[in-house]
Each structure stands twice: as structure tokens, then as C-alpha cells.
Amino acid sequence: MAAPVERDQELELQIDSLAFGGNGVARLNGFVVFVRRGLPGDRVRARVTKVKRNHAEALATEVLVPGPHRVEAPCKHYPACGGCRFQDLAYEVQAQAKQDQVADSLRRLGGIADAPLEPIVPAKSVFHYRNKLEYSFTQYPEGPTLGFHKAGRWDEVLEIEQCWLTTDLGNAVRNAVRDWAREEGLEAYDQETQQGYLRHLVYREGRNTGQVLALLVTAPGERFETGYFVEVLRKFPEVRSIHWAINDTPAEVTNLPTRLLWGEDAIEEELSGLRFRVSANAFLQTNTEMAEVLYGLAREYAGLSGDETVWDLYCGIGTIGLSLAADALTVWGIEVSEEAVARAIENAELNGITNAAFYAGNVGQSVDELRERSGDPDVVVVDPPRAGLAGKALRRLGQIGAPRIVYVSCNPTTLASDVKTLRTEFGYELRRARPVDMFPHTPHVETVALLER
């Protein structure tokens, strides 16, 4: 049966709810239309952008009747900027939508009709919460500037004067780098023509220490005076670490080898009473305040008594594993990034933790070797990327059969899929799960889940 809509058709739609990913859900005689920029309760005029057999996608072009939960967005760049999706949706509704999406994923994809889902932990701060931002350079008539990609566009960058997700200090540092670039007569890199020089600025801030790291990413060649760049940033006493990286590929990446221009090679952040050294490319939860909540839940779910062997898979710089070490017999971490593992070992030493060891390796390929070193684990903590546990890692984890698995997820759909496999093939049951809102005004949600065999 053909879809009842066509591409570029104008529709009047009532938005019922939010789908995973943040689009509004509307129905046209039962046919589902996902509407970007549509919020629950809205009556909108929308233009169809894509048609598939069982659903369509559309963009709201006009809000005819606003829903009861619409609020005024404080950011002057909203909604053109792609950094936030929901500044105009009341925060409590955002949080409830995320709770509902986790429940729906566990029911629909995980096969758990009545999941033991606890209430979402709302964010303590709904603005100014990010400790890391990655800006792109773009060329304006008055010179290069810094900002974020426009909503839905990879090829257009919007100049940002004040971002509500960073601090006043973060905004000031970004604007100082913009002014420096213009003063120096440098040109922004153009993704389409692959010409130009300035590519990205990465800003990291230790929210509990006040220390700042800045990383400038450029095309090849030393076209600026590094000493003056350092001088500009050192006007901010919080800046402790200044790096430069070269990207000689078209790919828009910042995770590159860096050259230290000035200061320490890393800054420090404090989490759960521990100090962590954070380098330019290290993975750290971008919401420091809520990361402490997340790790506290992981500790609670792990239920450690002091006698357990704990595995920390996808351990990054050791934040979760080291926060568990005081309550465990031993902690063993695996991470594919050698740089992150070196930092995890350094962080253990920094905090005087002697019962934690970290190894570089692919999780799916390394757990057998880890088992030979550590013996059978009592608790396994996993914090995988958005794609979830890779097939081999998931199977080996199931076969090893630890009594408890604490799964820290940044994607409810892959969490649900992995939980289903662990239940149906390896005899685990989901005992507890709790969403944590780390990213207000975005569709993203973290979840901590406890599985027991």
C-alpha cells in the first residue's frame, strides 16, 4: 500500500509525543510522520522531507497552535544552532520523554514488558553544564569566526556569540580566539573546497578545579606565531594547557596527535573525591556534575563488599573503575586507546590507588587474557560507545558469566538489544535500571542497568 503523503507536500499535523532522537510524532490516518521541530501538543504546518513505506519525515515550518509545554528559549542562536534541540520545551517534559524512551526501548527492543525502571535522575543544572566543547571555524565577511554547525547541516557553521551550554569563561576564551584569528588575518578552512587553514577549537574545563585546556586544530603548515597565540590565551589565568594539532585529511576530526605549545600536557578534574588528569583527547563524561551522579549509581548497583574482582570494560581514563576501587578487592580495566590507558594508570598513581590495573586492547579480543590475569570477575562494569557491545565482546561477556553486570549506556536502543541477548542466550535478568539526564535540551540520555545471572 502506497504511503498517503508525498515529498514536499505541506501538511497540518498534531504532535502527540517525542520519538527517540527528538522528533515529534504525528499520525495521519494512522500513518506515522516524524516531525523535526515539532513538540508534544503542537499543531504545526510541516513540509514532508522524506517518505518511506511505513513512515514519513517532515520539518515543521510554522507552529499554528503551540503546545502547553512550550517555553521561551533563552539562547539568541536557537533554533538555528544545531547544538540544542529542546530549549523551547519545558525541562520536566524533556526529562519525562527520556524516561519514556528508555522504557519503550526496553519493552519494544528488549522484550521486557514491565522493566524494573526507576525514575530518571534530572540534571542538577540545565544550562552551563558542559566541560568540553568543540567549535568549528567558518569564514564571515569580517574574517574567521567560531561556532557550531547549523541544525541539520554539515556544510554551514553558525557564528556563536554566547553559548548557554558552556560557562562565561568558556564563551570568553572562544571569543578571544576568534579575535586573535581576525587580527592575524588567518582564513577558516572550507570543507567544500578544502582550502583555508583554521579548522577547530576544542575547549575543556575542569569544572571542579577551574583548570582549562585549549586545542587549536589547523590544516598543515605553521602559518601563525605560536608564541602570540599562547600569549592571547594566557591572559586567562585558568588556562593551564595549550595544544596545537594538524588535520591533513578532509574528515572533520579533532582526536589527533597534539603538540604542546605551553603549560601542562593535561589538566585535572575532580570527580567523586578523586583527581583525574584529562588530556586533549581523553574521554570524560562532558557533564561533570552529573557524572558524579552516574558513577554513584554504578557503585550502588555494583553492590561491592570489598571482596570482589571487578572488571571495568571500555574504561577510558579509569574514572568508573577508580571510583569503585575503594570498595573492591581488585579492579581490572581494558580500553582500546593506549593513550587513555596510560592516563588511567597515571590517575591510579595520582590517587594512591594500588588495587587497580589497566591494559590496552580490544574488549572482545582481550577478555580471555584478562581472565588469565585476574581470575573470574564477580562484577563487570561496561560503558561501551553508542553502538553498544560489539558482537564478540557481548558473546564473551555472556560466556564468562559474571554474577553481576553493571551496564552504563548512552543509547537506550543498543542497551535494550544487548540486554535481550544477555537474557535470552546467557541467562541474565535485568534487576534495576535508571536513566540519568546528562544532556538537557538534547535527545541524549544515559542509563545505568544492573543484570544478574
Coordinates of N, CA, C and O in Angstrom, one line a residue, residues 1-6 31 51-56:
M1 N 0.9 -1.2 0.0 CA 0.0 0.0 0.0 C 0.9 1.2 0.0 O 1.8 1.4 0.8
A2 N 0.6 2.2 -0.9 CA 1.5 3.4 -1.0 C 1.3 4.3 0.2 O 0.2 4.4 0.8
A3 N 2.3 5.0 0.5 CA 2.3 6.0 1.6 C 1.3 7.1 1.2 O 1.2 7.5 0.0
P4 N 0.5 7.6 2.2 CA -0.5 8.6 1.9 C 0.0 10.0 1.7 O -0.7 11.0 1.6
V5 N 1.4 10.2 1.7 CA 2.0 11.5 1.6 C 3.0 11.5 0.5 O 3.6 10.4 0.1
E6 N 3.4 12.7 0.0 CA 4.5 12.8 -1.0 C 5.5 13.8 -0.5 O 5.2 14.7 0.3
F31 N -1.0 6.7 9.8 CA 0.4 6.7 9.2 C 1.3 7.7 10.0 O 0.9 8.8 10.2
V51 N 10.0 10.2 2.4 CA 8.8 9.2 2.5 C 9.3 7.8 2.4 O 10.1 7.5 1.5
K52 N 9.0 7.0 3.4 CA 9.3 5.6 3.4 C 8.0 4.8 3.5 O 6.9 5.4 3.6
R53 N 8.1 3.5 3.4 CA 6.9 2.6 3.2 C 6.0 2.8 4.5 O 4.8 2.8 4.3
N54 N 6.6 2.8 5.7 CA 5.8 2.8 6.9 C 5.8 4.1 7.7 O 5.3 4.1 8.8
H55 N 6.6 5.1 7.2 CA 6.5 6.4 7.9 C 7.1 7.4 7.0 O 7.7 7.1 5.9
A56 N 6.9 8.7 7.4 CA 7.5 9.8 6.6 C 8.2 10.7 7.6 O 8.0 10.6 8.8

